PDB file of C-alpha atoms in Angstrom:
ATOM      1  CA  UNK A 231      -2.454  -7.924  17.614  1.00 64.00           C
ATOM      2  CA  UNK A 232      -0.113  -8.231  14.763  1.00 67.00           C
ATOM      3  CA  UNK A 233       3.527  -7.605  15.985  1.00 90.00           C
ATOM      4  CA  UNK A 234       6.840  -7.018  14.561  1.00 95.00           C
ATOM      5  CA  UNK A 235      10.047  -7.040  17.098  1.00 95.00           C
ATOM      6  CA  UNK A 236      12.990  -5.981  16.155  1.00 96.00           C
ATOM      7  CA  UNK A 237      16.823  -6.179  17.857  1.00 96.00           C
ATOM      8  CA  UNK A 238      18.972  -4.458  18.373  1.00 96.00           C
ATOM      9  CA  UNK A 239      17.468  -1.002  19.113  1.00 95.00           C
ATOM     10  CA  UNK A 240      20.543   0.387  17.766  1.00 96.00           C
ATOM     11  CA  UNK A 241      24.332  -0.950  16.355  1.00 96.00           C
ATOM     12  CA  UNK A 242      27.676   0.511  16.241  1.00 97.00           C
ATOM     13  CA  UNK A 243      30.192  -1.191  13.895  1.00 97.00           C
ATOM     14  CA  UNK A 244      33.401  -0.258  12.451  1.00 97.00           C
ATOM     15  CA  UNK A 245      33.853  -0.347   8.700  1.00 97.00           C
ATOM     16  CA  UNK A 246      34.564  -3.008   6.874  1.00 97.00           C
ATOM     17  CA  UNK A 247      33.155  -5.428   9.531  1.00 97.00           C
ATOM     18  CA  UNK A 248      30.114  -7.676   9.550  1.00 97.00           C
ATOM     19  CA  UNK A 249      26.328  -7.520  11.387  1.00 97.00           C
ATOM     20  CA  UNK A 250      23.394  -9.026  11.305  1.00 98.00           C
ATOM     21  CA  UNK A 251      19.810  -7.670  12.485  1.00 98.00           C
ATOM     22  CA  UNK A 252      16.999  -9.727  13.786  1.00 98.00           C
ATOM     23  CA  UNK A 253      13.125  -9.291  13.613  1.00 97.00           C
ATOM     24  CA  UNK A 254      10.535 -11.663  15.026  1.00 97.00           C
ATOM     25  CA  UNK A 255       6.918 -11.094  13.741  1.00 95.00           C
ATOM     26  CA  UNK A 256       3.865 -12.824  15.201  1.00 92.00           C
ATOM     27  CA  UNK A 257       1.691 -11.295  12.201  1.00 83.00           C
ATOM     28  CA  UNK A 258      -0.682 -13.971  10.938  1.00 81.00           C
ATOM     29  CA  UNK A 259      -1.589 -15.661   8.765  1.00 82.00           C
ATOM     30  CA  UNK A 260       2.087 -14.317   6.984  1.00 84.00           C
ATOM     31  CA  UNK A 261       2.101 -13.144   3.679  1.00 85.00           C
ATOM     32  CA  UNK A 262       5.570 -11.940   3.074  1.00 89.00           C
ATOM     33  CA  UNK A 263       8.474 -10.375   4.869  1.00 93.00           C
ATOM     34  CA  UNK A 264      10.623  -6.896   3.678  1.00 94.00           C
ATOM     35  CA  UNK A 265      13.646  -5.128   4.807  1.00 97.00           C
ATOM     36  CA  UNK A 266      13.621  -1.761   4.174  1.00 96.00           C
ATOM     37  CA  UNK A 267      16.503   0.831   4.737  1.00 97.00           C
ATOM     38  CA  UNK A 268      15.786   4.653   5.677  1.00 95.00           C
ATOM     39  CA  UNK A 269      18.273   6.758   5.430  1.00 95.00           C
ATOM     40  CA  UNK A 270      17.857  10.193   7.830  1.00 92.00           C
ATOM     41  CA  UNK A 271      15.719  12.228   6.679  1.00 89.00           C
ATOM     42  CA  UNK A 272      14.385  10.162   3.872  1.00 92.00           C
ATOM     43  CA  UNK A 273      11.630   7.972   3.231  1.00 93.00           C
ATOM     44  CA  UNK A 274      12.115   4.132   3.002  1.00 94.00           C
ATOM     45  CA  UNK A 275      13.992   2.230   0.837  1.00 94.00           C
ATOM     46  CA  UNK A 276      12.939  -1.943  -0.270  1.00 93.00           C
ATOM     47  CA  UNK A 277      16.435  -4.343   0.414  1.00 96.00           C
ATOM     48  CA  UNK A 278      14.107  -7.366  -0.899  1.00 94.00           C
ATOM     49  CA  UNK A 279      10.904  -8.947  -0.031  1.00 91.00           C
ATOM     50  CA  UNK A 280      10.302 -12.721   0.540  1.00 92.00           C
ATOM     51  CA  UNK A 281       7.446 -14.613   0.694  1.00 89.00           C
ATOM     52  CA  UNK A 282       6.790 -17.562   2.900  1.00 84.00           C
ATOM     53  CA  UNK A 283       8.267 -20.257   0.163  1.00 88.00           C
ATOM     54  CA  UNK A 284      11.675 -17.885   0.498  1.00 90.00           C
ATOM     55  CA  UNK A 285      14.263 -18.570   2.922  1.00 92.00           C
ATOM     56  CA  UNK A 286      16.930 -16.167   1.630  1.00 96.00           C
ATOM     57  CA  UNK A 287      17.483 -13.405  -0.608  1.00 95.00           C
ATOM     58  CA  UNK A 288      20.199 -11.103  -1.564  1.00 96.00           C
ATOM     59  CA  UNK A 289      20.815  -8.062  -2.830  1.00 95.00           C
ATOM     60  CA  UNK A 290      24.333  -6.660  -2.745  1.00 96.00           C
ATOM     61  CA  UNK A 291      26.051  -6.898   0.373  1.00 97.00           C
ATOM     62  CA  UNK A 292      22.720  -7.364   2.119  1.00 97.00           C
ATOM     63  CA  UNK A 293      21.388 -10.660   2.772  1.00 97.00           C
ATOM     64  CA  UNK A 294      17.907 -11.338   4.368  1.00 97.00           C
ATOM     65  CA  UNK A 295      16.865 -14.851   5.917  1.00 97.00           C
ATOM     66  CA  UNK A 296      13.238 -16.139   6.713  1.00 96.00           C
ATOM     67  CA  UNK A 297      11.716 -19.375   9.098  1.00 94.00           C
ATOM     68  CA  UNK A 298       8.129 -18.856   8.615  1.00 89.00           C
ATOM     69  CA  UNK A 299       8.098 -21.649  11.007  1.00 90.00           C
ATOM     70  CA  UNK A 300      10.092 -19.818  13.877  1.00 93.00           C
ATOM     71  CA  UNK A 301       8.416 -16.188  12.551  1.00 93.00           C
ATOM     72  CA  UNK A 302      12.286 -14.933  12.618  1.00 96.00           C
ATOM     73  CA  UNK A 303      14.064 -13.377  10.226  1.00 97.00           C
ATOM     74  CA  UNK A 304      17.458 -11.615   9.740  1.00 98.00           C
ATOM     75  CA  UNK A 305      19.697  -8.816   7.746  1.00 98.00           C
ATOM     76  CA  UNK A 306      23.165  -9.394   7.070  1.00 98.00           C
ATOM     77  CA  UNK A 307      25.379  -6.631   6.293  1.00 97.00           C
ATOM     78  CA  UNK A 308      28.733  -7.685   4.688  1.00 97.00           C
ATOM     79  CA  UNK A 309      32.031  -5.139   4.556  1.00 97.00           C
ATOM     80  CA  UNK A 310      29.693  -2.383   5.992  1.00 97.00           C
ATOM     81  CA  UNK A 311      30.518   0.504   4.469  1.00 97.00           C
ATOM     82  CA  UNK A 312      29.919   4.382   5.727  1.00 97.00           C
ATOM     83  CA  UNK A 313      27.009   4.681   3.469  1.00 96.00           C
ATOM     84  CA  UNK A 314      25.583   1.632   5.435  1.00 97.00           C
ATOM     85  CA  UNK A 315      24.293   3.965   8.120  1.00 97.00           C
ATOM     86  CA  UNK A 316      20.473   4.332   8.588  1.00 97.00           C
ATOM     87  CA  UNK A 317      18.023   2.348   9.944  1.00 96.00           C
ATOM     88  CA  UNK A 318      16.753  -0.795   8.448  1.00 97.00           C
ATOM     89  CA  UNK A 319      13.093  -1.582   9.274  1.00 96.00           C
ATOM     90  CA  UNK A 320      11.044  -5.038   9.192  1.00 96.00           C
ATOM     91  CA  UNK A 321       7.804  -5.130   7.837  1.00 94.00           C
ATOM     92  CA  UNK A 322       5.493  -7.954   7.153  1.00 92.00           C
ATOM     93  CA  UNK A 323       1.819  -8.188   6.164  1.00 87.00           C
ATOM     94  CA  UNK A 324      -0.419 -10.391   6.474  1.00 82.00           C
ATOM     95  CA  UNK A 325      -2.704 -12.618   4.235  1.00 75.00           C
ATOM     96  CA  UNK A 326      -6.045 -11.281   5.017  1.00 64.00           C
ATOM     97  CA  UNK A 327      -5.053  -7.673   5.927  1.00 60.00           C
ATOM     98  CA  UNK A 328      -5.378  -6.487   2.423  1.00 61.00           C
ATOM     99  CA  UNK A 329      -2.364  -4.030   1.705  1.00 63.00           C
ATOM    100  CA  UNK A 330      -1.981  -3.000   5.244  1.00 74.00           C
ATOM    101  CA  UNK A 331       2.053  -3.507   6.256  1.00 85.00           C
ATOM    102  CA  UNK A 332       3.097  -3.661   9.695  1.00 90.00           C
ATOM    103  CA  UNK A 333       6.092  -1.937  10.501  1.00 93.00           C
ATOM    104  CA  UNK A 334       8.794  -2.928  13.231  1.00 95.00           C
ATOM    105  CA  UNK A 335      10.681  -0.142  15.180  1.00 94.00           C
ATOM    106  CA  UNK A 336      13.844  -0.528  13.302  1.00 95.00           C
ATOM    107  CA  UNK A 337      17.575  -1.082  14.205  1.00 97.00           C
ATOM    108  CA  UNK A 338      19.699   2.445  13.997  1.00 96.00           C
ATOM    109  CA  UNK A 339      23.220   1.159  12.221  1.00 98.00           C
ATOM    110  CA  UNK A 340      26.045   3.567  12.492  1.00 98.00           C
ATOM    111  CA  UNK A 341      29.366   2.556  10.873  1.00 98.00           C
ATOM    112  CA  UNK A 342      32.213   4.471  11.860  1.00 97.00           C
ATOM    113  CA  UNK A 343      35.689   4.605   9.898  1.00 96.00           C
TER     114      UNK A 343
ATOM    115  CA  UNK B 433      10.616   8.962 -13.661  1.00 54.00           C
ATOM    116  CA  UNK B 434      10.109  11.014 -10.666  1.00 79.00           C
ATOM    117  CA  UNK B 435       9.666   9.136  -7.447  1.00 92.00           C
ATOM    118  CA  UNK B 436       7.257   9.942  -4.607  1.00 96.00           C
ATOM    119  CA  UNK B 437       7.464  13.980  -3.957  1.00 96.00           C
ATOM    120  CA  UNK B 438       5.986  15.370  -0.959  1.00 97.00           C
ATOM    121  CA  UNK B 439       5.009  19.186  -0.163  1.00 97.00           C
ATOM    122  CA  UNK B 440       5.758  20.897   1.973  1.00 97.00           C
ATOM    123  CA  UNK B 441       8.850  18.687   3.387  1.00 96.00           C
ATOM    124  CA  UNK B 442       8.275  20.636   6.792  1.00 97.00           C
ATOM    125  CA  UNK B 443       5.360  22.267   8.209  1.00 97.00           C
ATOM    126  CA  UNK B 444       5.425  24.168  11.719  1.00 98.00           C
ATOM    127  CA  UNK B 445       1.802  24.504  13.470  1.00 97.00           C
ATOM    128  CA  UNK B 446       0.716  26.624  16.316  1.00 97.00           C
ATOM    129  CA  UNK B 447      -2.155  23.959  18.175  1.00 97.00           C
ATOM    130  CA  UNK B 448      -5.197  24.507  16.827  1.00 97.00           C
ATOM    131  CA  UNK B 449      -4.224  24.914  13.033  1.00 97.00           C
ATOM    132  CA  UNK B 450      -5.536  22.983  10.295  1.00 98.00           C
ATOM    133  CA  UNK B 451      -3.220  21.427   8.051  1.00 98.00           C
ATOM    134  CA  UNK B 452      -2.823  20.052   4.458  1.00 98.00           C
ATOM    135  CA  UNK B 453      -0.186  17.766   3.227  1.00 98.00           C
ATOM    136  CA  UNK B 454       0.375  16.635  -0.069  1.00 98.00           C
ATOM    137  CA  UNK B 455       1.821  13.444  -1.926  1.00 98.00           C
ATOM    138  CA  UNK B 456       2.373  13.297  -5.580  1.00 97.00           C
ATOM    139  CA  UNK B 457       2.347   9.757  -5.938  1.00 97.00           C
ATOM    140  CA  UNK B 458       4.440   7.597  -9.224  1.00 95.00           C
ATOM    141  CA  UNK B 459       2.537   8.266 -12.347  1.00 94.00           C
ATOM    142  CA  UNK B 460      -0.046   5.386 -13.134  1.00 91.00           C
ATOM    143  CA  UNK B 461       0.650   3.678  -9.692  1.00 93.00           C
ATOM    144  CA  UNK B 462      -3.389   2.918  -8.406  1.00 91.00           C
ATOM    145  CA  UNK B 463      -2.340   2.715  -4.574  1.00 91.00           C
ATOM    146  CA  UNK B 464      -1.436   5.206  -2.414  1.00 93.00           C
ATOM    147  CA  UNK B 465      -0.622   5.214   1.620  1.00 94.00           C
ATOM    148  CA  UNK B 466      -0.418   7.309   3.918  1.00 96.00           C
ATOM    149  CA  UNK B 467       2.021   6.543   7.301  1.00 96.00           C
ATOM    150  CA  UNK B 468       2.934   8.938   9.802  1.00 97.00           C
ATOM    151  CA  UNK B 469       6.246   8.281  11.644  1.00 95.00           C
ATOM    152  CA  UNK B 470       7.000   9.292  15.328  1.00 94.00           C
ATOM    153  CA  UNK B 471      10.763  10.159  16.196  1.00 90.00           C
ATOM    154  CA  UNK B 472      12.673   7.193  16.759  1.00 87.00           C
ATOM    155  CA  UNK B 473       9.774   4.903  15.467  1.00 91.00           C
ATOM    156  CA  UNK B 474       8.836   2.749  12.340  1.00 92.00           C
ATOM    157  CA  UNK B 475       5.779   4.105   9.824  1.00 93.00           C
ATOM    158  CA  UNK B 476       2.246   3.366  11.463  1.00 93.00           C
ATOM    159  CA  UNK B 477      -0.107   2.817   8.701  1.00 92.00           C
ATOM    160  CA  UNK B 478      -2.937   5.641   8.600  1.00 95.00           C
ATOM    161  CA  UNK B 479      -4.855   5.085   4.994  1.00 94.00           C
ATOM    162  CA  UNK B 480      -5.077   3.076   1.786  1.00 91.00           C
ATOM    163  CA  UNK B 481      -6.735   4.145  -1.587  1.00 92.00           C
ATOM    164  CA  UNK B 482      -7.022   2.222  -4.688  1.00 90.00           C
ATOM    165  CA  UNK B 483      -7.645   5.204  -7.255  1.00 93.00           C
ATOM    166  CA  UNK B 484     -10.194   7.535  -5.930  1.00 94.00           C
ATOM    167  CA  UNK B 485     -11.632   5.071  -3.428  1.00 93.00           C
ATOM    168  CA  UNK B 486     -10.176   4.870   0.040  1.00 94.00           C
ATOM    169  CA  UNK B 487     -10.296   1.276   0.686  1.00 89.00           C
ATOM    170  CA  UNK B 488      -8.856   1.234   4.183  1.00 89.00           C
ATOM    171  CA  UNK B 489      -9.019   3.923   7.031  1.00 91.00           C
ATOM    172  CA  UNK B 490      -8.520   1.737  10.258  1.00 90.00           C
ATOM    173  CA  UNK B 491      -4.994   3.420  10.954  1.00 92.00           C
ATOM    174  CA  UNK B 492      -6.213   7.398  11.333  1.00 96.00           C
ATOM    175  CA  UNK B 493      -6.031   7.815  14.614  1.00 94.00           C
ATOM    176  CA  UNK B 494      -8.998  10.389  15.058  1.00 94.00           C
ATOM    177  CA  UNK B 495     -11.989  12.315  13.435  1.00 95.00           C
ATOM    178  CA  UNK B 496      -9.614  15.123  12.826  1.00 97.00           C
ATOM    179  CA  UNK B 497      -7.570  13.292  10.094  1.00 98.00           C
ATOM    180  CA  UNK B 498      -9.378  13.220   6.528  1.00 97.00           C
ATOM    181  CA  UNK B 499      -7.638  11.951   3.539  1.00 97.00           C
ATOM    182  CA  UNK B 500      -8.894  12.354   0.144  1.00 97.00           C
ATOM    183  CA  UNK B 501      -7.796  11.471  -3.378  1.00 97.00           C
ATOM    184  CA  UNK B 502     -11.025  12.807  -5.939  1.00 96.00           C
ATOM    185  CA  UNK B 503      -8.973  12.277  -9.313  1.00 94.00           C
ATOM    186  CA  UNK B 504      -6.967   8.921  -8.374  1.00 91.00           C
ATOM    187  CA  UNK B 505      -3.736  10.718  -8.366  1.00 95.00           C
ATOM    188  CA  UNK B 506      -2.116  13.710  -5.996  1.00 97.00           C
ATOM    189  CA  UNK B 507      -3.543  13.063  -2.200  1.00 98.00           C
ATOM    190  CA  UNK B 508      -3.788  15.103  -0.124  1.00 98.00           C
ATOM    191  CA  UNK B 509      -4.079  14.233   3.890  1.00 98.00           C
ATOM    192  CA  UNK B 510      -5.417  17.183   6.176  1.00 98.00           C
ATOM    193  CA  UNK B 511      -5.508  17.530   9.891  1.00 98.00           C
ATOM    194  CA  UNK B 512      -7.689  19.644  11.805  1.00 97.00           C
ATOM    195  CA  UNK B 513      -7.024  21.385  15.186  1.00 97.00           C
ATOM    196  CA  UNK B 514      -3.609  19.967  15.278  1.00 97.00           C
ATOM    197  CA  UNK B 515      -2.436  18.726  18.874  1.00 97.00           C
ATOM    198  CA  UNK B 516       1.381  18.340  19.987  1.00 96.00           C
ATOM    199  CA  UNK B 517       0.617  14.719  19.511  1.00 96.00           C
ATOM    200  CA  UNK B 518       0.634  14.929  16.016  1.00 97.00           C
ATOM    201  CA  UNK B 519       3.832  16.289  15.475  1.00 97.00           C
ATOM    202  CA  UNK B 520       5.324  13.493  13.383  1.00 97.00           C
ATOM    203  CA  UNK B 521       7.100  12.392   9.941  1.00 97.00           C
ATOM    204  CA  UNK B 522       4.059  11.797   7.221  1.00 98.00           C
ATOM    205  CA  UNK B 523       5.128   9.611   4.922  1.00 97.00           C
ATOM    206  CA  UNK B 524       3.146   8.626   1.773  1.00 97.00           C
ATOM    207  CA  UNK B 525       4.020   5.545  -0.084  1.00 94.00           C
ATOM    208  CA  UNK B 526       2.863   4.254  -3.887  1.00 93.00           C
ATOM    209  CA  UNK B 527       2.255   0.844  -5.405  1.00 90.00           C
ATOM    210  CA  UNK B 528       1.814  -0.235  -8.785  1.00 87.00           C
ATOM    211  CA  UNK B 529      -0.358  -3.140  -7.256  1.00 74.00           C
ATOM    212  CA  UNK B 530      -3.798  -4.094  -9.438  1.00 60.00           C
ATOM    213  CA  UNK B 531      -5.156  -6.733  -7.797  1.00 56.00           C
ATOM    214  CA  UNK B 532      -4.605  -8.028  -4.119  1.00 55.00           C
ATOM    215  CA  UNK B 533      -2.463 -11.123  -3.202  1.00 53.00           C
ATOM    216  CA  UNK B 534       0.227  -9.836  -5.341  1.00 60.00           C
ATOM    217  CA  UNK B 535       3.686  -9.368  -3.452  1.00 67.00           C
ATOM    218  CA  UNK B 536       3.890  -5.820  -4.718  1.00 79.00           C
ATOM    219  CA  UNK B 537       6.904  -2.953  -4.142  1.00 85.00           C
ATOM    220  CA  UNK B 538       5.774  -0.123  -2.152  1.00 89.00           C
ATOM    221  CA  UNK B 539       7.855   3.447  -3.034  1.00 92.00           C
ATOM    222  CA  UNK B 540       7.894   5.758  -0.482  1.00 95.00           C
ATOM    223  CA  UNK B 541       8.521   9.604  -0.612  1.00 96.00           C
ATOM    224  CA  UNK B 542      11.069  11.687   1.691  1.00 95.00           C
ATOM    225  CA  UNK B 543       8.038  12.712   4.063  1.00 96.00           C
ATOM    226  CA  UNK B 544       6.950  15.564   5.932  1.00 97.00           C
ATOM    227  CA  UNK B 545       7.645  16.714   9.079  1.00 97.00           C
ATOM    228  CA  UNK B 546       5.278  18.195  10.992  1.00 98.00           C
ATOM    229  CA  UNK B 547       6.103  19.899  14.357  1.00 97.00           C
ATOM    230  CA  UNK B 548       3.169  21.303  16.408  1.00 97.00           C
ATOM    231  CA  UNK B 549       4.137  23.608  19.061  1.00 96.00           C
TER     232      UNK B 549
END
């Protein structure tokens, strides 16, 4: 069954300061890779999508790695800022499972001043 | 351009009670998915249509889920004899996708919560 792990459960940071969120997948064959961030309440928001030929991308202060070959991938927040709090999800589909995405729990960031 | 809207944003069912929730999806988009979110959780996919036709159902988790989209536009996704297990976020998402293999951008809207008491 396709899979998408994510850690930590939750993250408490102080302003200004640095994290980084992982997510291991064991969807297959991998078709590309998206961080989202939800903000309470809301629905979803895309951070950036990579495909398997993508090892980084960037937007902003967010920065999103890939290893296809490891299935990992990580989030890094830089100078988090209050606004920075939601959760940020992992989602990858796969290849043959049309436009089906598979979600992972998500990590709940709170920055506090 | 308006995003995603969802009505109602929050719907409160006695068990038993049939429900209707709808998305009004980006103008033009072809896709449209329905999700439905459990507290704490990430989206579980429920449906898939590409215009009218509902491509993909594998995600609805019982007969009492329907989803329907007759003019390729506003879905609507209804649930009959609603349990305490389906008290969740709904979330429906659009896509501007046309044809598959693309890496496409999926928008979501704010979702509706449904508590069934």
């Amino acid at each position: 069954k396709n899979q998408v792990e994510q850690s930590p459960q939750s993250l408490i940071i102080l302003e200004g300061k640095n994290c980084t969120l992982q997510c291991n997948y064991t969807v297959s064959p991998f078709s590309n890779l998206r961080w989202y961030k939800q903000d309470t309440g809301r629905g979803p928001v895309s951070l950036t999508i990579m495909t398997f030929s993508e090892n980084t991308k960037s937007n902003g202060r967010y920065t999103a790695t890939l290893d296809a070959d490891t299935k990992q991938s990580s989030l890094h927040i830089t100078a988090s800022q209050l606004s920075d709090s939601a959760s940020y999800i992992c989602v990858v589909s796969a290849v043959a499972a049309g436009n089906k995405l598979t979600f992972g729990g998500g990590t709940r960031v709170l920055v506090k001043p | 351009g308006a995003g995603v809207s969802q009505s109602p944003r929050y719907k409160v069912a006695k068990r038993g009670q049939d429900v209707a929730l709808r998305c009004d999806p980006i103008s033009g988009h072809v896709s449209l998915f329905w999700y439905q979110q459990a507290l704490g959780q990430g989206p579980e996919f429920l449906t898939y249509f590409q215009n009218e036709a509902q491509l993909d159902k594998s995600g609805l988790p019982s007969d009492r889920f329907f989803a329907e989209r007759p003019e390729g536009s506003v879905s609507t996704l209804k649930i009959q004899r609603t349990q305490q297990e389906d008290s969740a976020v709904y979330l429906c998402a659009s896509s501007s996708q046309s044809s598959p293999g693309q890496t496409y951008e999926q928008y979501f809207g704010p979702g509706t919560r449904l508590t069934v008491t």
